[in-house]
Short mmCIF file of C-alpha atoms in Angstrom, two decimals:
data_model
loop_
_atom_site.label_atom_id
_atom_site.label_comp_id
_atom_site.label_asym_id
_atom_site.label_seq_id
_atom_site.Cartn_x
_atom_site.Cartn_y
_atom_site.Cartn_z
CA MET A 2 8.15 -3.77 -36.34
CA THR A 3 8.48 -1.02 -33.80
CA ARG A 4 11.36 -0.37 -31.45
CA ALA A 5 10.07 0.90 -28.12
CA GLY A 6 11.71 4.16 -27.13
CA CYS A 7 11.23 3.86 -23.37
CA PRO A 8 11.47 1.39 -20.52
CA LEU A 9 8.65 -1.09 -20.88
CA LEU A 10 6.03 -1.68 -18.27
CA LEU A 11 5.61 -5.44 -18.11
CA VAL A 12 2.08 -6.19 -17.06
CA LEU A 13 0.97 -9.76 -16.57
CA ALA A 14 -2.36 -11.15 -15.45
CA LEU A 15 -2.10 -11.66 -11.71
CA ALA A 16 -3.79 -14.38 -9.73
CA GLY A 17 -5.62 -13.47 -6.52
CA CYS A 18 -3.30 -12.34 -3.76
CA GLY A 19 -2.92 -14.41 -0.65
CA ALA A 20 -2.40 -11.50 1.70
CA GLY A 21 -3.67 -7.99 2.09
CA SER A 22 -1.61 -4.93 2.84
CA PRO A 23 -2.58 -2.29 5.38
CA PHE A 24 -1.05 0.24 3.01
CA GLY A 25 -3.32 -0.17 0.06
CA GLY A 26 -2.89 -3.82 -0.92
CA ASP A 27 -2.42 -3.50 -4.65
CA GLY A 28 -0.32 -0.41 -4.40
CA THR A 29 -3.32 1.88 -4.48
CA GLY A 30 -3.21 3.34 -1.00
CA GLY A 31 0.22 4.91 -0.70
CA SER A 32 3.32 3.75 1.13
CA GLY A 33 2.26 4.38 4.71
CA PRO A 34 1.90 7.32 7.10
CA GLY A 35 4.39 10.16 6.81
CA PRO A 36 6.17 12.07 9.61
CA CYS A 37 3.96 13.46 12.37
CA THR A 38 3.97 16.13 15.08
CA TRP A 39 0.73 15.34 16.91
CA ASP A 40 -1.43 12.23 17.31
CA ARG A 41 -4.02 13.93 15.11
CA ASP A 42 -1.51 13.81 12.25
CA CYS A 43 -1.65 10.00 12.25
CA PRO A 44 -4.32 7.72 10.76
CA GLN A 45 -6.93 6.47 13.20
CA GLY A 46 -5.50 3.70 15.38
CA LEU A 47 -1.92 5.04 15.40
CA VAL A 48 -0.21 7.58 17.69
CA CYS A 49 2.70 9.98 17.11
CA ILE A 50 5.90 8.88 18.88
CA GLU A 51 9.22 10.54 18.03
CA ARG A 52 7.70 12.05 14.86
CA GLU A 53 6.61 8.61 13.62
CA CYS A 54 3.10 7.13 13.52
CA ARG A 55 3.21 3.95 15.57
CA ALA A 56 0.88 1.26 16.87
CA GLU A 57 0.03 0.64 20.53
CA ASP A 58 3.13 -1.53 21.00
CA ASP A 59 5.39 1.47 20.18
CA LEU A 60 6.41 -0.07 16.83
CA PRO A 61 5.62 1.15 13.31
CA PRO A 62 2.86 -0.68 11.41
CA GLU A 63 3.80 -3.76 9.42
CA GLN A 64 4.62 -2.97 5.79
CA PRO A 65 4.08 -6.11 3.69
CA ASP A 66 6.40 -6.27 0.69
CA SER A 67 3.99 -6.62 -2.22
CA ARG A 68 6.85 -6.90 -4.75
CA THR A 69 8.07 -10.22 -3.42
CA PHE A 70 5.19 -12.53 -4.29
CA LEU A 71 4.57 -12.77 -8.00
CA PRO A 72 1.95 -15.35 -8.96
CA PRO A 73 2.05 -17.34 -12.22
CA ALA A 74 1.20 -15.20 -15.25
CA ALA A 75 1.38 -14.98 -19.06
CA SER A 76 -0.33 -17.28 -21.51
CA GLU A 77 0.89 -20.74 -22.42
CA ARG A 78 2.93 -19.44 -25.36
CA PHE A 79 3.68 -15.77 -24.83
CA VAL A 80 4.77 -13.04 -22.46
CA TYR A 81 3.26 -9.62 -23.06
CA ALA A 82 4.94 -6.26 -22.40
CA LEU A 83 3.37 -2.82 -22.75
CA SER A 84 5.19 0.26 -23.98
CA PRO A 85 3.01 3.23 -22.95
CA GLU A 86 5.08 5.85 -24.81
CA ALA A 87 5.41 3.83 -28.01
CA GLY A 88 1.76 2.76 -27.88
CA THR A 89 2.54 -0.92 -28.44
CA VAL A 90 2.38 -4.33 -26.82
CA ALA A 91 5.38 -6.59 -27.33
CA VAL A 92 4.36 -10.22 -27.83
CA ILE A 93 7.36 -12.28 -26.75
CA ASP A 94 7.82 -15.96 -27.54
CA PRO A 95 10.15 -17.33 -24.81
CA VAL A 96 10.84 -20.56 -26.73
CA ARG A 97 11.92 -18.97 -30.02
CA VAL A 98 13.14 -15.86 -28.18
CA SER A 99 11.38 -13.67 -30.71
CA VAL A 100 9.32 -10.53 -30.30
CA GLU A 101 6.59 -8.89 -32.33
CA SER A 102 5.43 -5.36 -31.58
CA VAL A 103 1.68 -4.76 -32.03
CA PRO A 104 0.36 -1.17 -32.20
CA LEU A 105 -2.39 -0.24 -29.73
CA PRO A 106 -4.27 3.00 -29.05
CA ALA A 107 -2.11 5.63 -27.33
CA GLU A 108 -0.59 5.00 -23.89
CA PRO A 109 -1.53 1.40 -23.06
CA VAL A 110 -1.22 1.21 -19.26
CA ASP A 111 -2.72 -2.11 -18.16
CA LEU A 112 -3.53 -5.54 -19.54
CA ALA A 113 -4.92 -8.89 -18.50
CA VAL A 114 -4.39 -12.31 -20.05
CA VAL A 115 -7.60 -14.18 -20.84
CA PRO A 116 -7.34 -17.48 -18.91
CA ASP A 117 -6.46 -20.60 -20.92
CA THR A 118 -5.95 -18.64 -24.15
CA ASP A 119 -3.33 -16.65 -26.02
CA ALA A 120 -5.51 -13.55 -25.90
CA ILE A 121 -5.20 -10.34 -23.90
CA VAL A 122 -7.33 -7.34 -23.01
CA ALA A 123 -5.41 -4.04 -22.91
CA LEU A 124 -6.45 -0.63 -21.58
CA SER A 125 -5.11 2.55 -23.22
CA ARG A 126 -5.39 5.67 -21.09
CA LYS A 127 -4.57 8.51 -23.51
CA GLY A 128 -6.23 6.67 -26.38
CA ALA A 129 -9.32 6.09 -24.19
CA ALA A 130 -9.79 2.58 -25.58
CA LEU A 131 -9.99 -1.08 -24.63
CA SER A 132 -8.38 -3.58 -27.02
CA PHE A 133 -8.86 -7.34 -27.40
CA LEU A 134 -5.86 -9.03 -29.06
CA ASP A 135 -6.24 -12.73 -29.91
CA LEU A 136 -3.18 -14.71 -31.05
CA GLY A 137 -4.74 -18.15 -30.68
CA GLY A 138 -5.26 -18.62 -34.42
CA ALA A 139 -5.21 -15.96 -37.09
CA PRO A 140 -4.20 -12.81 -35.17
CA SER A 141 -7.08 -10.40 -34.63
CA LEU A 142 -7.48 -7.07 -32.86
CA GLU A 143 -10.78 -5.50 -31.76
CA VAL A 144 -10.79 -1.96 -30.32
CA LEU A 145 -13.57 -0.33 -28.29
CA ARG A 146 -13.42 3.46 -27.97
CA LEU A 147 -14.37 4.49 -24.45
CA GLY A 148 -14.47 8.28 -24.44
CA ARG A 149 -12.98 8.16 -20.94
CA ARG A 150 -9.43 7.98 -19.60
CA LEU A 151 -8.94 5.38 -16.89
CA SER A 152 -5.84 3.70 -15.49
CA LYS A 153 -6.75 0.24 -14.21
CA LEU A 154 -8.27 -2.86 -15.81
CA SER A 155 -9.86 -5.64 -13.77
CA LEU A 156 -10.95 -8.69 -15.78
CA ALA A 157 -13.52 -11.19 -14.51
CA PRO A 158 -12.08 -14.72 -14.08
CA ASP A 159 -14.26 -16.00 -16.94
CA ALA A 160 -13.33 -12.96 -19.09
CA SER A 161 -17.01 -12.07 -19.52
CA TRP A 162 -16.73 -8.51 -18.20
CA ALA A 163 -14.02 -5.95 -17.52
CA LEU A 164 -14.29 -3.16 -14.98
CA LEU A 165 -12.18 -0.08 -15.71
CA TRP A 166 -11.35 2.28 -12.86
CA ASN A 167 -8.90 4.76 -11.39
CA PRO A 168 -7.07 3.56 -8.26
CA ASP A 169 -6.84 6.06 -5.43
CA GLY A 170 -4.14 8.60 -6.22
CA SER A 171 -4.24 8.23 -10.00
CA PRO A 172 -5.48 11.08 -12.27
CA LEU A 173 -9.26 11.36 -12.56
CA ASP A 174 -11.07 11.66 -15.88
CA ALA A 175 -12.35 15.26 -16.01
CA GLY A 176 -12.14 15.30 -12.21
CA ALA A 177 -14.98 12.77 -11.87
CA GLU A 178 -14.61 10.89 -8.57
CA GLY A 179 -15.78 7.30 -8.46
CA LEU A 180 -16.30 6.85 -12.21
CA VAL A 181 -16.07 3.25 -13.46
CA LEU A 182 -16.78 1.63 -16.82
CA LEU A 183 -18.19 -1.86 -17.33
CA VAL A 184 -17.30 -3.47 -20.66
CA ASP A 185 -18.88 -6.61 -22.13
CA VAL A 186 -15.67 -8.47 -23.08
CA GLY A 187 -17.63 -11.37 -24.54
CA ALA A 188 -19.18 -9.05 -27.11
CA LEU A 189 -15.83 -7.37 -27.83
CA ARG A 190 -14.22 -10.77 -28.26
CA GLY A 191 -16.94 -11.81 -30.68
CA GLY A 192 -16.43 -8.77 -32.89
CA THR A 193 -19.66 -7.03 -31.85
CA PRO A 194 -18.45 -4.49 -29.28
CA GLN A 195 -21.09 -2.81 -27.12
CA PRO A 196 -20.73 0.70 -25.68
CA ALA A 197 -19.12 0.82 -22.25
CA ILE A 198 -21.53 1.24 -19.34
CA GLU A 199 -20.62 4.34 -17.30
CA ARG A 200 -21.45 4.30 -13.61
CA VAL A 201 -20.42 5.99 -10.36
CA ALA A 202 -19.30 3.76 -7.47
CA GLY A 203 -18.39 5.70 -4.35
CA ARG A 204 -14.99 7.44 -4.28
CA ARG A 205 -11.26 6.76 -3.80
CA HIS A 206 -11.25 3.19 -5.03
CA SER A 207 -8.70 0.77 -3.57
CA HIS A 208 -9.75 -2.69 -4.82
CA VAL A 209 -11.95 -4.46 -7.37
CA PHE A 210 -13.06 -8.09 -7.02
CA PHE A 211 -15.42 -10.42 -8.86
CA ARG A 212 -17.72 -12.99 -7.29
CA SER A 213 -17.90 -16.21 -9.30
CA ASP A 214 -20.26 -19.16 -9.03
CA ASP A 215 -20.02 -22.37 -11.09
CA GLY A 216 -17.23 -20.80 -13.12
CA ALA A 217 -19.25 -17.73 -14.13
CA ALA A 218 -18.75 -14.18 -12.86
CA ARG A 219 -21.89 -13.00 -11.06
CA ASP A 220 -20.94 -9.69 -9.40
CA ALA A 221 -18.33 -6.96 -9.71
CA VAL A 222 -17.32 -5.43 -6.38
CA VAL A 223 -15.67 -2.01 -6.07
CA VAL A 224 -14.15 -1.09 -2.70
CA GLY A 225 -14.00 2.65 -2.06
CA LYS A 226 -12.99 4.74 0.90
CA ASP A 227 -16.41 4.90 2.55
CA GLU A 228 -18.49 2.27 0.80
CA ILE A 229 -18.51 -0.93 -1.23
CA SER A 230 -20.40 -0.90 -4.54
CA ILE A 231 -21.73 -4.11 -6.11
CA PHE A 232 -22.81 -4.54 -9.74
CA ASP A 233 -24.98 -7.51 -10.75
CA LEU A 234 -23.34 -8.76 -13.95
CA ALA A 235 -26.54 -10.44 -15.17
CA ASP A 236 -27.60 -7.06 -16.60
CA PRO A 237 -25.47 -4.16 -15.33
CA ALA A 238 -26.94 -1.78 -17.93
CA ALA A 239 -30.27 -2.07 -16.12
CA MET A 240 -28.72 -0.72 -12.89
CA PRO A 241 -28.46 3.10 -12.90
CA THR A 242 -26.55 2.85 -9.62
CA PRO A 243 -24.84 -0.09 -7.92
CA GLU A 244 -25.98 -1.62 -4.67
CA ARG A 245 -24.15 0.10 -1.79
CA VAL A 246 -22.76 -1.19 1.49
CA LEU A 247 -21.61 1.64 3.76
CA LEU A 248 -18.45 1.15 5.82
CA PRO A 249 -18.08 2.19 9.48
CA PRO A 250 -15.75 5.19 10.02
CA ALA A 251 -13.00 3.01 11.56
CA PHE A 252 -12.67 1.18 8.23
CA SER A 253 -12.55 4.22 5.93
CA GLU A 254 -8.86 5.07 6.47
CA LEU A 255 -7.03 3.70 3.43
CA LEU A 256 -3.58 3.86 5.04
CA THR A 257 -4.41 1.60 7.96
CA ARG A 258 -6.92 -0.88 6.63
CA THR A 259 -6.54 -4.23 4.90
CA VAL A 260 -8.93 -5.59 2.27
CA ILE A 261 -8.84 -9.19 1.06
CA ALA A 262 -11.24 -11.54 -0.71
CA SER A 263 -11.71 -15.28 -0.98
CA GLU A 264 -10.54 -16.81 -4.25
CA ASP A 265 -14.10 -17.02 -5.60
CA GLY A 266 -14.88 -13.48 -4.44
CA ALA A 267 -17.80 -14.69 -2.33
CA TRP A 268 -16.38 -13.13 0.83
CA LEU A 269 -14.64 -9.82 1.47
CA LEU A 270 -12.83 -9.07 4.71
CA LEU A 271 -11.74 -5.67 5.99
CA ALA A 272 -9.49 -5.03 8.96
CA SER A 273 -8.33 -1.80 10.57
CA VAL A 274 -5.73 -1.07 13.22
CA ALA A 275 -8.41 1.17 14.76
CA SER A 276 -10.83 -1.69 15.45
CA GLY A 277 -10.82 -4.98 17.34
CA GLU A 278 -13.31 -6.41 14.85
CA LEU A 279 -13.21 -7.74 11.32
CA LEU A 280 -15.80 -6.69 8.78
CA VAL A 281 -17.05 -9.59 6.65
CA LEU A 282 -19.15 -9.04 3.54
CA ASP A 283 -21.22 -11.88 2.13
CA VAL A 284 -21.22 -10.59 -1.44
CA GLU A 285 -24.03 -12.77 -2.77
CA HIS A 286 -26.47 -11.67 -0.06
CA ARG A 287 -25.03 -8.14 0.34
CA ALA A 288 -24.80 -8.84 4.08
CA LEU A 289 -22.18 -7.10 6.24
CA SER A 290 -21.29 -8.61 9.61
CA THR A 291 -18.54 -8.30 12.21
CA LEU A 292 -16.27 -10.86 13.82
CA PRO A 293 -14.77 -10.09 17.24
CA LEU A 294 -10.99 -10.30 17.68
CA PRO A 295 -8.87 -10.25 20.86
CA GLY A 296 -7.02 -7.14 19.71
CA ALA A 297 -6.39 -4.89 16.72
CA PRO A 298 -5.26 -6.78 13.58
CA SER A 299 -1.89 -5.98 12.07
CA HIS A 300 -2.25 -8.15 8.95
CA LEU A 301 -4.64 -10.49 7.14
CA ALA A 302 -3.86 -13.47 4.93
CA ILE A 303 -6.21 -15.80 3.08
CA SER A 304 -5.88 -19.08 1.18
CA GLY A 305 -9.08 -20.51 -0.26
CA HIS A 306 -11.56 -19.85 2.54
CA THR A 307 -8.99 -20.07 5.36
CA VAL A 308 -8.14 -16.75 7.03
CA VAL A 309 -5.24 -15.96 9.37
CA VAL A 310 -5.11 -12.69 11.32
CA THR A 311 -2.02 -11.51 13.17
CA LEU A 312 -2.65 -9.36 16.25
CA ARG A 313 0.79 -7.96 16.96
CA THR A 314 -0.14 -5.57 19.75
CA SER A 315 -1.68 -8.41 21.79
CA GLY A 316 0.84 -11.10 20.79
CA ARG A 317 -1.73 -13.42 19.25
CA ALA A 318 -2.86 -14.96 16.00
CA ALA A 319 -6.43 -15.85 15.08
CA TRP A 320 -7.62 -18.12 12.30
CA PHE A 321 -10.90 -19.46 10.99
CA ALA A 322 -12.72 -20.85 7.97
CA LEU A 323 -15.36 -19.08 5.91
CA PRO A 324 -18.35 -19.17 6.05
CA ASP A 325 -18.43 -21.20 9.27
CA ALA A 326 -17.05 -18.46 11.53
CA VAL A 327 -19.63 -15.93 10.30
CA ALA A 328 -22.48 -18.05 11.63
CA ALA A 329 -20.54 -19.20 14.70
CA PRO A 330 -17.83 -16.74 15.83
CA GLU A 331 -16.86 -19.16 18.60
CA LEU A 332 -15.16 -21.20 15.87
CA ILE A 333 -12.46 -18.53 15.62
CA ARG A 334 -9.31 -20.06 17.07
CA VAL A 335 -6.72 -17.97 18.89
CA ALA A 336 -3.15 -18.74 19.95
CA GLU A 337 -0.53 -16.72 21.77
CA VAL A 338 2.54 -16.38 19.57
CA SER A 339 5.95 -14.83 20.10
CA LEU A 340 9.44 -14.97 18.63
CA PRO A 341 12.81 -14.69 20.38
CA GLY A 342 14.24 -11.19 20.13
CA ALA A 343 17.67 -10.44 18.69
CA ARG A 344 20.33 -8.26 20.35
CA CYS A 345 18.07 -7.59 23.35
CA GLU A 346 19.24 -5.60 26.36
CA THR A 347 17.18 -7.97 28.50
CA PRO A 348 18.02 -11.69 28.11
CA GLY A 349 15.08 -13.78 26.96
CA CYS A 350 13.11 -10.92 25.43
CA THR A 351 10.48 -11.73 22.83
CA VAL A 352 9.02 -10.08 19.74
CA ARG A 353 5.45 -10.41 18.52
CA PRO A 354 4.86 -11.47 14.90
CA GLY A 355 2.79 -9.10 12.79
CA GLN A 356 2.48 -10.74 9.35
CA ALA A 357 1.40 -14.12 8.00
CA ARG A 358 1.89 -16.18 4.85
CA ILE A 359 -0.40 -19.19 4.34
CA SER A 360 0.77 -22.33 2.53
CA ALA A 361 -0.91 -23.13 -0.78
CA ASP A 362 -2.78 -26.08 0.74
CA GLY A 363 -3.96 -24.00 3.71
CA SER A 364 -2.48 -26.36 6.31
CA PHE A 365 -0.11 -23.90 8.00
CA ALA A 366 1.00 -20.29 8.14
CA LEU A 367 4.40 -18.74 8.68
CA LEU A 368 4.37 -15.77 11.06
CA PHE A 369 7.03 -13.05 11.15
CA THR A 370 7.53 -9.33 11.59
CA ASP A 371 9.50 -6.64 9.79
CA ALA A 372 9.01 -4.10 12.58
CA GLY A 373 10.73 -5.72 15.56
CA GLY A 374 14.26 -7.02 16.00
CA THR A 375 14.14 -10.79 15.49
CA GLU A 376 16.01 -13.30 13.38
CA SER A 377 13.26 -15.90 13.73
CA PHE A 378 9.88 -16.81 12.30
CA GLY A 379 7.22 -19.28 13.40
CA ARG A 380 5.08 -22.01 11.85
CA LEU A 381 1.45 -22.13 12.98
CA ASP A 382 -0.28 -25.47 12.32
CA LEU A 383 -3.84 -24.52 11.43
CA ALA A 384 -5.24 -27.95 12.36
CA SER A 385 -3.60 -28.52 15.75
CA GLY A 386 -2.84 -24.92 16.71
CA GLY A 387 0.78 -25.83 17.41
CA PHE A 388 3.36 -23.06 17.00
CA ASP A 389 6.96 -23.99 16.21
CA VAL A 390 9.70 -21.37 16.12
CA PHE A 391 12.52 -21.47 13.57
CA ASP A 392 15.18 -19.82 15.71
CA ARG A 393 18.38 -20.74 13.86
CA GLY A 394 18.29 -17.69 11.62
CA ARG A 395 21.26 -15.35 11.73
CA LYS A 396 19.80 -12.20 10.22
CA GLN A 397 16.71 -10.07 10.71
CA VAL A 398 13.67 -10.87 8.57
CA ARG A 399 12.29 -8.43 6.00
CA THR A 400 9.81 -10.75 4.30
CA LEU A 401 9.41 -14.39 3.25
CA ALA A 402 7.76 -16.63 0.67
CA ILE A 403 6.59 -20.26 0.85
CA SER A 404 7.24 -22.71 -2.00
CA PRO A 405 4.12 -24.04 -3.78
CA ASP A 406 4.50 -27.49 -2.18
CA GLY A 407 4.95 -26.00 1.29
CA SER A 408 8.31 -27.68 1.92
CA ARG A 409 10.62 -24.67 1.69
CA ALA A 410 10.68 -20.98 2.55
CA VAL A 411 12.85 -18.23 1.14
CA ILE A 412 13.62 -15.47 3.64
CA LEU A 413 14.71 -12.03 2.46
CA HIS A 414 16.74 -10.39 5.21
CA LYS A 415 17.40 -6.80 6.11
CA PRO A 416 20.82 -5.57 7.22
CA ASP A 417 21.60 -4.26 10.70
CA PRO A 418 24.17 -1.51 10.04
CA ASP A 419 24.36 -0.65 13.76
CA SER A 420 25.41 -4.13 14.89
CA THR A 421 28.14 -4.03 17.55
CA VAL A 422 28.52 -7.76 18.22
CA ALA A 423 32.09 -8.55 19.31
CA ASP A 424 32.65 -11.37 16.80
CA LEU A 425 33.73 -9.45 13.70
CA TYR A 426 32.52 -12.11 11.30
CA GLU A 427 29.06 -12.15 12.87
CA ARG A 428 29.04 -8.35 12.78
CA MET A 429 29.75 -8.54 9.06
CA VAL A 430 26.88 -11.02 8.69
CA ASP A 431 24.55 -8.64 10.53
CA GLN A 432 25.52 -5.68 8.39
CA ALA A 433 25.31 -7.44 5.01
CA GLU A 434 22.33 -7.89 2.74
CA GLY A 435 21.26 -11.48 2.14
CA TYR A 436 18.63 -14.19 1.98
CA SER A 437 18.11 -17.70 3.36
CA VAL A 438 16.53 -20.89 2.05
CA VAL A 439 14.89 -22.99 4.78
CA ASP A 440 13.80 -26.64 4.71
CA LEU A 441 10.60 -26.39 6.78
CA GLY A 442 10.62 -30.12 7.51
CA SER A 443 14.09 -30.46 9.01
CA GLY A 444 14.76 -26.83 9.91
CA ARG A 445 18.07 -26.76 8.07
CA SER A 446 18.84 -23.60 6.17
CA GLN A 447 21.32 -22.01 3.78
CA LEU A 448 22.28 -18.36 4.32
CA VAL A 449 23.51 -16.44 1.28
CA LEU A 450 25.27 -13.14 2.00
CA THR A 451 25.02 -10.62 -0.83
CA GLY A 452 27.18 -7.81 0.55
CA THR A 453 25.68 -4.45 -0.34
CA VAL A 454 23.40 -5.87 -3.06
CA PRO A 455 19.82 -6.15 -1.76
CA PRO A 456 17.61 -9.10 -2.73
CA ARG A 457 14.53 -7.88 -4.57
CA ASP A 458 12.03 -10.54 -5.69
CA VAL A 459 11.39 -14.23 -5.04
CA VAL A 460 10.03 -16.36 -7.89
CA PHE A 461 9.17 -20.07 -7.81
CA ALA A 462 9.45 -21.78 -11.20
CA GLU A 463 6.54 -23.95 -12.32
CA GLY A 464 8.78 -27.01 -12.44
CA ARG A 465 8.81 -26.92 -8.59
CA ARG A 466 12.52 -27.81 -8.27
CA PHE A 467 13.92 -24.28 -8.53
CA ALA A 468 13.34 -20.78 -7.22
CA ALA A 469 15.09 -17.53 -8.00
CA VAL A 470 15.99 -14.37 -6.12
CA THR A 471 16.72 -11.23 -8.13
CA LEU A 472 19.32 -8.81 -6.76
CA ARG A 473 20.08 -5.24 -7.67
CA SER A 474 22.51 -2.50 -6.61
CA ASP A 475 22.43 0.51 -8.91
CA PRO A 476 25.43 2.30 -7.29
CA GLU A 477 27.63 -0.77 -7.78
CA GLY A 478 26.16 -1.79 -11.13
CA ALA A 479 25.56 -5.26 -9.64
CA PHE A 480 22.62 -7.09 -11.20
CA ARG A 481 21.90 -10.81 -11.09
CA ALA A 482 19.43 -13.61 -10.49
CA ASP A 483 20.34 -16.39 -8.07
CA ALA A 484 18.98 -19.81 -9.03
CA ILE A 485 18.15 -21.91 -5.94
CA ASP A 486 17.93 -25.69 -6.08
CA LEU A 487 15.13 -26.33 -3.57
CA GLU A 488 16.20 -29.95 -3.04
CA THR A 489 19.84 -29.26 -2.16
CA LEU A 490 19.42 -25.58 -1.09
CA VAL A 491 22.43 -24.75 -3.29
CA PRO A 492 22.37 -21.29 -4.95
CA SER A 493 24.01 -20.31 -8.26
CA SER A 494 24.44 -16.78 -9.58
CA ILE A 495 23.34 -15.81 -13.10
CA PRO A 496 24.44 -12.32 -14.20
CA LEU A 497 21.95 -9.88 -15.71
CA ALA A 498 22.88 -7.18 -18.19
CA SER A 499 21.00 -4.41 -16.37
CA ALA A 500 18.91 -3.71 -13.29
CA PRO A 501 16.09 -6.23 -12.71
CA GLU A 502 12.70 -4.58 -12.49
CA SER A 503 10.19 -7.41 -12.10
CA ALA A 504 10.13 -11.18 -12.47
CA GLY A 505 7.79 -14.13 -12.74
CA PRO A 506 7.47 -17.78 -13.77
CA LEU A 507 6.83 -18.94 -17.31
CA ALA A 508 4.11 -21.43 -18.22
CA PRO A 509 4.26 -24.96 -16.72
CA LEU A 510 5.34 -26.52 -20.04
CA LEU A 511 8.55 -24.44 -19.78
CA GLY A 512 9.39 -26.00 -16.42
CA ASP A 513 12.29 -24.34 -14.68
CA ARG A 514 12.33 -21.08 -16.64
CA ILE A 515 11.41 -17.59 -15.47
CA TRP A 516 11.27 -14.12 -17.02
CA VAL A 517 13.05 -11.06 -15.66
CA THR A 518 12.41 -7.58 -17.05
CA GLN A 519 15.21 -5.05 -16.70
CA LEU A 520 15.64 -1.31 -16.91
CA HIS A 521 16.84 -0.29 -20.37
CA PRO A 522 16.05 2.69 -22.62
CA ALA A 523 14.66 0.37 -25.30
CA GLY A 524 13.21 -2.32 -23.04
CA ARG A 525 14.90 -5.56 -21.99
CA ILE A 526 13.71 -8.98 -20.86
CA SER A 527 15.69 -12.13 -20.02
CA PHE A 528 14.44 -15.70 -20.01
CA VAL A 529 16.40 -17.54 -17.35
CA ASP A 530 16.73 -21.33 -17.30
CA LEU A 531 17.31 -22.01 -13.60
CA ALA A 532 18.26 -25.66 -14.12
CA ALA A 533 20.81 -24.91 -16.84
CA ARG A 534 21.93 -21.69 -15.09
CA SER A 535 21.74 -19.80 -18.35
CA SER A 536 19.74 -16.95 -19.83
CA GLN A 537 18.66 -15.48 -23.15
CA THR A 538 17.99 -11.76 -23.38
CA VAL A 539 15.98 -9.65 -25.80
CA THR A 540 16.79 -5.94 -25.94
CA GLY A 541 14.76 -3.39 -27.86
CA PHE A 542 11.67 -5.58 -28.28
CA GLU A 543 12.18 -5.68 -32.04
CA LEU A 544 11.41 -8.87 -33.94
CA ASN A 545 14.45 -11.16 -33.61
CA GLY A 546 16.54 -8.08 -32.79
CA GLU A 547 19.50 -7.97 -30.43
CA ILE A 548 19.05 -11.44 -28.97
CA GLU A 549 21.92 -12.08 -26.57
#
């Protein structure tokens, strides 16, 4: 067995995201505009005010926190962790708390779990290879040599094909812009690997999606800076070039556009702060259309085929169902929305929400902003159009997450170090880090102050009774996970041995348990039982080694 000699990159198969980010979505478009001197220094749709690129309402663009929402991952039996420097994948059994290290071609950088199996597909950059590791029966490993170095693996939902690509900003293979590889995973899985299909698909890729129909992947969709490329998966080798859909100039700025897709990949939506329209792509028919909006969008969210658009500069929210609104734009519903401001110079001032989170059942959305001073958020009923404000919060909102059953929300707050409120206790509350748990039915909430230790991630366990918030302060050496009982709203602290890096739920059969990876020279992961308020930790990723 091999001891990893570096911090491990834990990579788990992610479900489709429910919200898009105007700053690259999947972390591929950068972290937002930098300082500016002139308007021309800013992305299209923003202006330079006090050396900062801002929207028309004089506020910076919304910056959705992509770290906070970690969908269910891992196979039924294992968690998988890559060690790029050691060239291994650690296969971790959370029940036995044991680890086996499996060698892979050099520098494995990405992996995906094959749905409903204990198999993974792993991409090695330096080793220029794609590996299929199956642990469902007798362990087997198939390796396909690629001859190309790429950084990102996107696996079709039915695991029939993989598309390998370089996200915008990552190193290019031999400087080749737009290069992608299509790999027949079915053949690799069956022990008869076929050569990868090399194609060019535009440039500066930001997203890859798959369109599925009747459970089978039909198309692979690559979103680039200026165009969308579509590969027919019936016989991609027969296509020298993909089908192309050119994007209007207003939608080619990666820093200020949002890209999302429906769960089945049948519909792609693009929004830009420089346009009062949405672009909608019908992937099956390769048809691009526009939907009018009463203002520039600040954020998009999608659940199933329900879409919510926040229009912060105009103080509105729009929502609609696909495909109905494409054929009949008059079905787009619009509501004026606002939140009470906090610490306003003018009594009764309001703040406009700029982000949305949609409940899992698509019945409502929570609207909030991280750009304006408010301690509130709102609930938009997508059937009636009613908007209810939760105005009992006591700290500004950074981001929030909705529980899977839609009954609770966890709010991560941001501190207000400049608070001057006369009540010294309330000033301390303003200046502290913290989070809140809110019962969306009754409106009651529990505020948890965490001093100078910022909350990092929110994870909902598959057992539905518990959630967790990870917290980390490197200067203070303060590391922990707070278990939250979603029925009573009572939190309990569980210490961690080192700084939490990422977290996620374990399989449903493990109920109220989650995993938390931590920074450590040899790699560290803890399995936290939120109901029992206990944890087991593996350090070094060596078989049965250093279990704490």
